[in-house]
PDB file of N, CA and C in Angstrom:
ATOM      1  N   UNK W   1       0.895  -1.222   0.026  1.00 86.00           N
ATOM      2  CA  UNK W   1      -0.098  -0.035   0.036  1.00 86.00           C
ATOM      3  C   UNK W   1       0.875   1.289   0.007  1.00 86.00           C
ATOM      4  N   UNK W   2       1.981   1.255   0.611  1.00 88.00           N
ATOM      5  CA  UNK W   2       2.981   2.289   0.723  1.00 88.00           C
ATOM      6  C   UNK W   2       3.504   2.670  -0.613  1.00 88.00           C
ATOM      7  N   UNK W   3       3.770   1.409  -1.360  1.00 89.00           N
ATOM      8  CA  UNK W   3       4.496   1.635  -2.685  1.00 89.00           C
ATOM      9  C   UNK W   3       3.447   2.337  -3.519  1.00 89.00           C
ATOM     10  N   UNK W   4       2.118   1.879  -3.506  1.00 90.00           N
ATOM     11  CA  UNK W   4       1.121   2.601  -4.262  1.00 90.00           C
ATOM     12  C   UNK W   4       0.966   4.044  -4.081  1.00 90.00           C
ATOM     13  N   UNK W   5       1.039   4.343  -2.871  1.00 92.00           N
ATOM     14  CA  UNK W   5       0.880   5.818  -2.443  1.00 92.00           C
ATOM     15  C   UNK W   5       2.059   6.565  -2.979  1.00 92.00           C
ATOM     16  N   UNK W   6       3.441   5.880  -2.622  1.00 92.00           N
ATOM     17  CA  UNK W   6       4.545   6.716  -3.174  1.00 92.00           C
ATOM     18  C   UNK W   6       4.579   6.797  -4.681  1.00 92.00           C
ATOM     19  N   UNK W   7       4.069   5.902  -5.427  1.00 93.00           N
ATOM     20  CA  UNK W   7       3.983   6.085  -6.896  1.00 93.00           C
ATOM     21  C   UNK W   7       2.982   7.010  -7.388  1.00 93.00           C
ATOM     22  N   UNK W   8       1.994   7.097  -6.747  1.00 93.00           N
ATOM     23  CA  UNK W   8       0.816   8.142  -7.035  1.00 93.00           C
ATOM     24  C   UNK W   8       1.455   9.557  -6.742  1.00 93.00           C
ATOM     25  N   UNK W   9       2.164   9.617  -5.654  1.00 92.00           N
ATOM     26  CA  UNK W   9       2.761  10.961  -5.308  1.00 92.00           C
ATOM     27  C   UNK W   9       3.717  11.408  -6.341  1.00 92.00           C
ATOM     28  N   UNK W  10       4.555  10.379  -6.781  1.00 93.00           N
ATOM     29  CA  UNK W  10       5.716  10.689  -7.783  1.00 93.00           C
ATOM     30  C   UNK W  10       4.984  11.006  -8.992  1.00 93.00           C
ATOM     31  N   UNK W  11       3.999  10.295  -9.469  1.00 93.00           N
ATOM     32  CA  UNK W  11       3.330  10.768 -10.807  1.00 93.00           C
ATOM     33  C   UNK W  11       2.628  12.115 -10.716  1.00 93.00           C
ATOM     34  N   UNK W  12       2.122  12.339  -9.506  1.00 91.00           N
ATOM     35  CA  UNK W  12       1.507  13.578  -9.344  1.00 91.00           C
ATOM     36  C   UNK W  12       2.600  14.721  -9.583  1.00 91.00           C
ATOM     37  N   UNK W  13       3.712  14.611  -8.876  1.00 91.00           N
ATOM     38  CA  UNK W  13       4.715  15.529  -8.959  1.00 91.00           C
ATOM     39  C   UNK W  13       5.299  15.724 -10.269  1.00 91.00           C
ATOM     40  N   UNK W  14       5.422  14.628 -11.030  1.00 91.00           N
ATOM     41  CA  UNK W  14       5.907  14.700 -12.414  1.00 91.00           C
ATOM     42  C   UNK W  14       4.956  15.494 -13.172  1.00 91.00           C
ATOM     43  N   UNK W  15       3.637  15.230 -13.009  1.00 90.00           N
ATOM     44  CA  UNK W  15       2.655  15.758 -13.751  1.00 90.00           C
ATOM     45  C   UNK W  15       2.626  17.281 -13.393  1.00 90.00           C
ATOM     46  N   UNK W  16       2.762  17.709 -12.329  1.00 86.00           N
ATOM     47  CA  UNK W  16       2.911  19.192 -11.812  1.00 86.00           C
ATOM     48  C   UNK W  16       4.098  19.854 -12.475  1.00 86.00           C
ATOM     49  N   UNK W  17       5.092  19.150 -12.438  1.00 87.00           N
ATOM     50  CA  UNK W  17       6.299  19.787 -13.039  1.00 87.00           C
ATOM     51  C   UNK W  17       6.153  19.990 -14.568  1.00 87.00           C
ATOM     52  N   UNK W  18       5.557  19.041 -15.159  1.00 82.00           N
ATOM     53  CA  UNK W  18       5.304  18.975 -16.579  1.00 82.00           C
ATOM     54  C   UNK W  18       4.453  20.193 -16.968  1.00 82.00           C
ATOM     55  N   UNK W  19       3.315  20.382 -16.087  1.00 80.00           N
ATOM     56  CA  UNK W  19       2.289  21.411 -16.431  1.00 80.00           C
ATOM     57  C   UNK W  19       2.945  22.759 -16.210  1.00 80.00           C
ATOM     58  N   UNK W  20       3.704  22.924 -15.085  1.00 81.00           N
ATOM     59  CA  UNK W  20       4.176  24.277 -14.826  1.00 81.00           C
ATOM     60  C   UNK W  20       5.317  24.672 -15.854  1.00 81.00           C
ATOM     61  N   UNK W  21       6.103  23.566 -16.274  1.00 78.00           N
ATOM     62  CA  UNK W  21       7.029  23.828 -17.127  1.00 78.00           C
ATOM     63  C   UNK W  21       6.491  24.251 -18.612  1.00 78.00           C
ATOM     64  N   UNK W  22       5.382  23.578 -18.824  1.00 74.00           N
ATOM     65  CA  UNK W  22       4.721  24.258 -20.158  1.00 74.00           C
ATOM     66  C   UNK W  22       4.234  25.655 -20.018  1.00 74.00           C
ATOM     67  N   UNK W  23       3.825  25.921 -18.834  1.00 75.00           N
ATOM     68  CA  UNK W  23       3.271  27.426 -18.485  1.00 75.00           C
ATOM     69  C   UNK W  23       4.501  28.271 -18.476  1.00 75.00           C
ATOM     70  N   UNK W  24       5.681  27.833 -18.011  1.00 77.00           N
ATOM     71  CA  UNK W  24       6.869  28.763 -17.911  1.00 77.00           C
ATOM     72  C   UNK W  24       7.304  29.128 -19.349  1.00 77.00           C
ATOM     73  N   UNK W  25       7.346  28.138 -20.221  1.00 76.00           N
ATOM     74  CA  UNK W  25       7.723  28.224 -21.537  1.00 76.00           C
ATOM     75  C   UNK W  25       6.723  28.732 -22.494  1.00 76.00           C
ATOM     76  N   UNK W  26       5.392  29.059 -21.894  1.00 76.00           N
ATOM     77  CA  UNK W  26       4.509  29.645 -22.620  1.00 76.00           C
ATOM     78  C   UNK W  26       3.861  28.837 -23.879  1.00 76.00           C
ATOM     79  N   UNK W  27       4.063  27.421 -23.567  1.00 71.00           N
ATOM     80  CA  UNK W  27       3.529  26.515 -24.670  1.00 71.00           C
ATOM     81  C   UNK W  27       1.998  26.591 -24.678  1.00 71.00           C
ATOM     82  N   UNK W  28       1.446  26.795 -25.765  1.00 77.00           N
ATOM     83  CA  UNK W  28       0.027  26.778 -25.980  1.00 77.00           C
ATOM     84  C   UNK W  28      -0.470  25.340 -26.293  1.00 77.00           C
ATOM     85  N   UNK W  29      -0.907  24.639 -25.216  1.00 76.00           N
ATOM     86  CA  UNK W  29      -1.320  23.256 -25.413  1.00 76.00           C
ATOM     87  C   UNK W  29      -2.388  23.083 -26.551  1.00 76.00           C
ATOM     88  N   UNK W  30      -3.366  24.025 -26.487  1.00 81.00           N
ATOM     89  CA  UNK W  30      -4.420  23.934 -27.481  1.00 81.00           C
ATOM     90  C   UNK W  30      -3.798  23.980 -28.980  1.00 81.00           C
ATOM     91  N   UNK W  31      -2.864  24.929 -29.186  1.00 84.00           N
ATOM     92  CA  UNK W  31      -2.355  25.032 -30.576  1.00 84.00           C
ATOM     93  C   UNK W  31      -1.660  23.685 -30.905  1.00 84.00           C
ATOM     94  N   UNK W  32      -0.856  23.066 -29.816  1.00 83.00           N
ATOM     95  CA  UNK W  32      -0.324  21.747 -30.058  1.00 83.00           C
ATOM     96  C   UNK W  32      -1.265  20.586 -30.308  1.00 83.00           C
ATOM     97  N   UNK W  33      -2.368  20.604 -29.702  1.00 87.00           N
ATOM     98  CA  UNK W  33      -3.455  19.773 -30.003  1.00 87.00           C
ATOM     99  C   UNK W  33      -4.091  19.912 -31.414  1.00 87.00           C
ATOM    100  N   UNK W  34      -4.393  21.243 -31.742  1.00 90.00           N
ATOM    101  CA  UNK W  34      -4.846  21.472 -33.085  1.00 90.00           C
ATOM    102  C   UNK W  34      -3.837  21.060 -34.275  1.00 90.00           C
ATOM    103  N   UNK W  35      -2.532  21.365 -34.065  1.00 92.00           N
ATOM    104  CA  UNK W  35      -1.595  20.787 -34.780  1.00 92.00           C
ATOM    105  C   UNK W  35      -1.586  19.270 -35.081  1.00 92.00           C
ATOM    106  N   UNK W  36      -1.770  18.671 -34.006  1.00 92.00           N
ATOM    107  CA  UNK W  36      -1.872  17.082 -34.128  1.00 92.00           C
ATOM    108  C   UNK W  36      -3.187  16.588 -34.895  1.00 92.00           C
ATOM    109  N   UNK W  37      -4.328  17.307 -34.565  1.00 94.00           N
ATOM    110  CA  UNK W  37      -5.527  16.988 -35.430  1.00 94.00           C
ATOM    111  C   UNK W  37      -5.346  17.522 -36.772  1.00 94.00           C
ATOM    112  N   UNK W  38      -4.693  18.499 -37.191  1.00 94.00           N
ATOM    113  CA  UNK W  38      -4.451  18.797 -38.581  1.00 94.00           C
ATOM    114  C   UNK W  38      -3.439  17.771 -39.193  1.00 94.00           C
ATOM    115  N   UNK W  39      -2.534  17.109 -38.637  1.00 95.00           N
ATOM    116  CA  UNK W  39      -1.752  16.207 -39.086  1.00 95.00           C
ATOM    117  C   UNK W  39      -2.466  14.856 -39.297  1.00 95.00           C
ATOM    118  N   UNK W  40      -3.384  14.575 -38.392  1.00 95.00           N
ATOM    119  CA  UNK W  40      -4.247  13.391 -38.613  1.00 95.00           C
ATOM    120  C   UNK W  40      -5.220  13.592 -39.789  1.00 95.00           C
ATOM    121  N   UNK W  41      -5.786  14.774 -39.842  1.00 95.00           N
ATOM    122  CA  UNK W  41      -6.560  14.788 -41.010  1.00 95.00           C
ATOM    123  C   UNK W  41      -5.828  14.756 -42.445  1.00 95.00           C
ATOM    124  N   UNK W  42      -4.695  15.366 -42.392  1.00 95.00           N
ATOM    125  CA  UNK W  42      -3.858  15.235 -43.591  1.00 95.00           C
ATOM    126  C   UNK W  42      -3.643  13.875 -43.874  1.00 95.00           C
ATOM    127  N   UNK W  43      -3.234  13.090 -42.851  1.00 95.00           N
ATOM    128  CA  UNK W  43      -2.877  11.757 -43.081  1.00 95.00           C
ATOM    129  C   UNK W  43      -4.237  10.905 -43.516  1.00 95.00           C
ATOM    130  N   UNK W  44      -5.343  11.294 -43.130  1.00 95.00           N
ATOM    131  CA  UNK W  44      -6.539  10.621 -43.643  1.00 95.00           C
ATOM    132  C   UNK W  44      -6.725  10.876 -45.122  1.00 95.00           C
ATOM    133  N   UNK W  45      -6.417  12.149 -45.413  1.00 94.00           N
ATOM    134  CA  UNK W  45      -6.512  12.602 -47.005  1.00 94.00           C
ATOM    135  C   UNK W  45      -5.466  11.730 -47.625  1.00 94.00           C
ATOM    136  N   UNK W  46      -4.364  11.576 -47.289  1.00 95.00           N
ATOM    137  CA  UNK W  46      -3.349  10.823 -48.030  1.00 95.00           C
ATOM    138  C   UNK W  46      -3.869   9.364 -48.212  1.00 95.00           C
ATOM    139  N   UNK W  47      -4.383   8.809 -47.124  1.00 95.00           N
ATOM    140  CA  UNK W  47      -4.866   7.514 -47.199  1.00 95.00           C
ATOM    141  C   UNK W  47      -6.011   7.285 -48.226  1.00 95.00           C
ATOM    142  N   UNK W  48      -6.949   8.292 -48.166  1.00 95.00           N
ATOM    143  CA  UNK W  48      -7.930   8.307 -49.205  1.00 95.00           C
ATOM    144  C   UNK W  48      -7.368   8.255 -50.597  1.00 95.00           C
ATOM    145  N   UNK W  49      -6.386   9.175 -50.740  1.00 95.00           N
ATOM    146  CA  UNK W  49      -5.681   9.338 -52.134  1.00 95.00           C
ATOM    147  C   UNK W  49      -5.123   7.904 -52.491  1.00 95.00           C
ATOM    148  N   UNK W  50      -4.523   7.260 -51.581  1.00 94.00           N
ATOM    149  CA  UNK W  50      -3.850   6.108 -51.838  1.00 94.00           C
ATOM    150  C   UNK W  50      -4.823   5.013 -52.187  1.00 94.00           C
ATOM    151  N   UNK W  51      -6.097   4.935 -51.476  1.00 93.00           N
ATOM    152  CA  UNK W  51      -7.090   4.028 -51.786  1.00 93.00           C
ATOM    153  C   UNK W  51      -7.600   4.304 -53.260  1.00 93.00           C
ATOM    154  N   UNK W  52      -7.948   5.520 -53.638  1.00 93.00           N
ATOM    155  CA  UNK W  52      -8.149   5.917 -54.902  1.00 93.00           C
ATOM    156  C   UNK W  52      -7.199   5.330 -56.058  1.00 93.00           C
ATOM    157  N   UNK W  53      -5.883   5.558 -55.740  1.00 94.00           N
ATOM    158  CA  UNK W  53      -4.754   5.167 -56.500  1.00 94.00           C
ATOM    159  C   UNK W  53      -4.952   3.614 -56.752  1.00 94.00           C
ATOM    160  N   UNK W  54      -5.040   2.872 -55.642  1.00 92.00           N
ATOM    161  CA  UNK W  54      -5.065   1.529 -55.527  1.00 92.00           C
ATOM    162  C   UNK W  54      -6.389   0.957 -56.535  1.00 92.00           C
ATOM    163  N   UNK W  55      -7.351   1.593 -56.326  1.00 93.00           N
ATOM    164  CA  UNK W  55      -8.485   1.220 -57.046  1.00 93.00           C
ATOM    165  C   UNK W  55      -8.376   1.418 -58.633  1.00 93.00           C
ATOM    166  N   UNK W  56      -7.773   2.472 -58.877  1.00 92.00           N
ATOM    167  CA  UNK W  56      -7.598   2.854 -60.417  1.00 92.00           C
ATOM    168  C   UNK W  56      -6.517   1.683 -60.892  1.00 92.00           C
ATOM    169  N   UNK W  57      -5.561   1.567 -60.085  1.00 91.00           N
ATOM    170  CA  UNK W  57      -4.543   0.614 -60.614  1.00 91.00           C
ATOM    171  C   UNK W  57      -5.173  -0.857 -60.799  1.00 91.00           C
ATOM    172  N   UNK W  58      -6.127  -1.158 -59.909  1.00 90.00           N
ATOM    173  CA  UNK W  58      -6.844  -2.486 -60.098  1.00 90.00           C
ATOM    174  C   UNK W  58      -7.646  -2.570 -61.481  1.00 90.00           C
ATOM    175  N   UNK W  59      -8.195  -1.391 -61.646  1.00 89.00           N
ATOM    176  CA  UNK W  59      -8.995  -1.227 -62.859  1.00 89.00           C
ATOM    177  C   UNK W  59      -8.302  -1.445 -64.065  1.00 89.00           C
ATOM    178  N   UNK W  60      -7.011  -0.787 -64.022  1.00 89.00           N
ATOM    179  CA  UNK W  60      -6.153  -0.924 -65.174  1.00 89.00           C
ATOM    180  C   UNK W  60      -5.668  -2.393 -65.276  1.00 89.00           C
ATOM    181  N   UNK W  61      -5.398  -3.042 -64.212  1.00 86.00           N
ATOM    182  CA  UNK W  61      -4.938  -4.477 -64.393  1.00 86.00           C
ATOM    183  C   UNK W  61      -5.935  -5.222 -64.963  1.00 86.00           C
ATOM    184  N   UNK W  62      -7.330  -4.934 -64.736  1.00 86.00           N
ATOM    185  CA  UNK W  62      -8.396  -5.770 -65.237  1.00 86.00           C
ATOM    186  C   UNK W  62      -8.419  -5.562 -66.661  1.00 86.00           C
ATOM    187  N   UNK W  63      -8.240  -4.315 -67.168  1.00 85.00           N
ATOM    188  CA  UNK W  63      -8.187  -3.999 -68.655  1.00 85.00           C
ATOM    189  C   UNK W  63      -7.090  -4.648 -69.414  1.00 85.00           C
ATOM    190  N   UNK W  64      -6.015  -4.966 -68.707  1.00 83.00           N
ATOM    191  CA  UNK W  64      -4.792  -5.384 -69.486  1.00 83.00           C
ATOM    192  C   UNK W  64      -5.169  -6.874 -69.955  1.00 83.00           C
ATOM    193  N   UNK W  65      -4.545  -7.296 -71.101  1.00 79.00           N
ATOM    194  CA  UNK W  65      -4.951  -8.718 -71.671  1.00 79.00           C
ATOM    195  C   UNK W  65      -4.209  -9.653 -70.731  1.00 79.00           C
ATOM    196  N   UNK W  66      -4.830 -10.784 -70.641  1.00 72.00           N
ATOM    197  CA  UNK W  66      -4.121 -11.854 -69.757  1.00 72.00           C
ATOM    198  C   UNK W  66      -3.137 -12.382 -70.645  1.00 72.00           C
ATOM    199  N   UNK W  67      -1.931 -12.636 -70.081  1.00 61.00           N
ATOM    200  CA  UNK W  67      -0.820 -13.406 -70.714  1.00 61.00           C
ATOM    201  C   UNK W  67      -0.605 -14.713 -70.392  1.00 61.00           C
TER     202      UNK W  67
END
């Protein structure tokens, strides 16, 4: 039980240090989150482009004469 309490306190201390570290360096957490969301959206767009490319490639393969 003492080990559990010790780990909870250590994790709380680390979280506090991280939070105030971000505040000291004036890192806007919301902008970081938005940047991550933008990267996810662009990755989804790239996946869709790849799927379209794959489908068009399969159509071309079907049109080629069998050898």
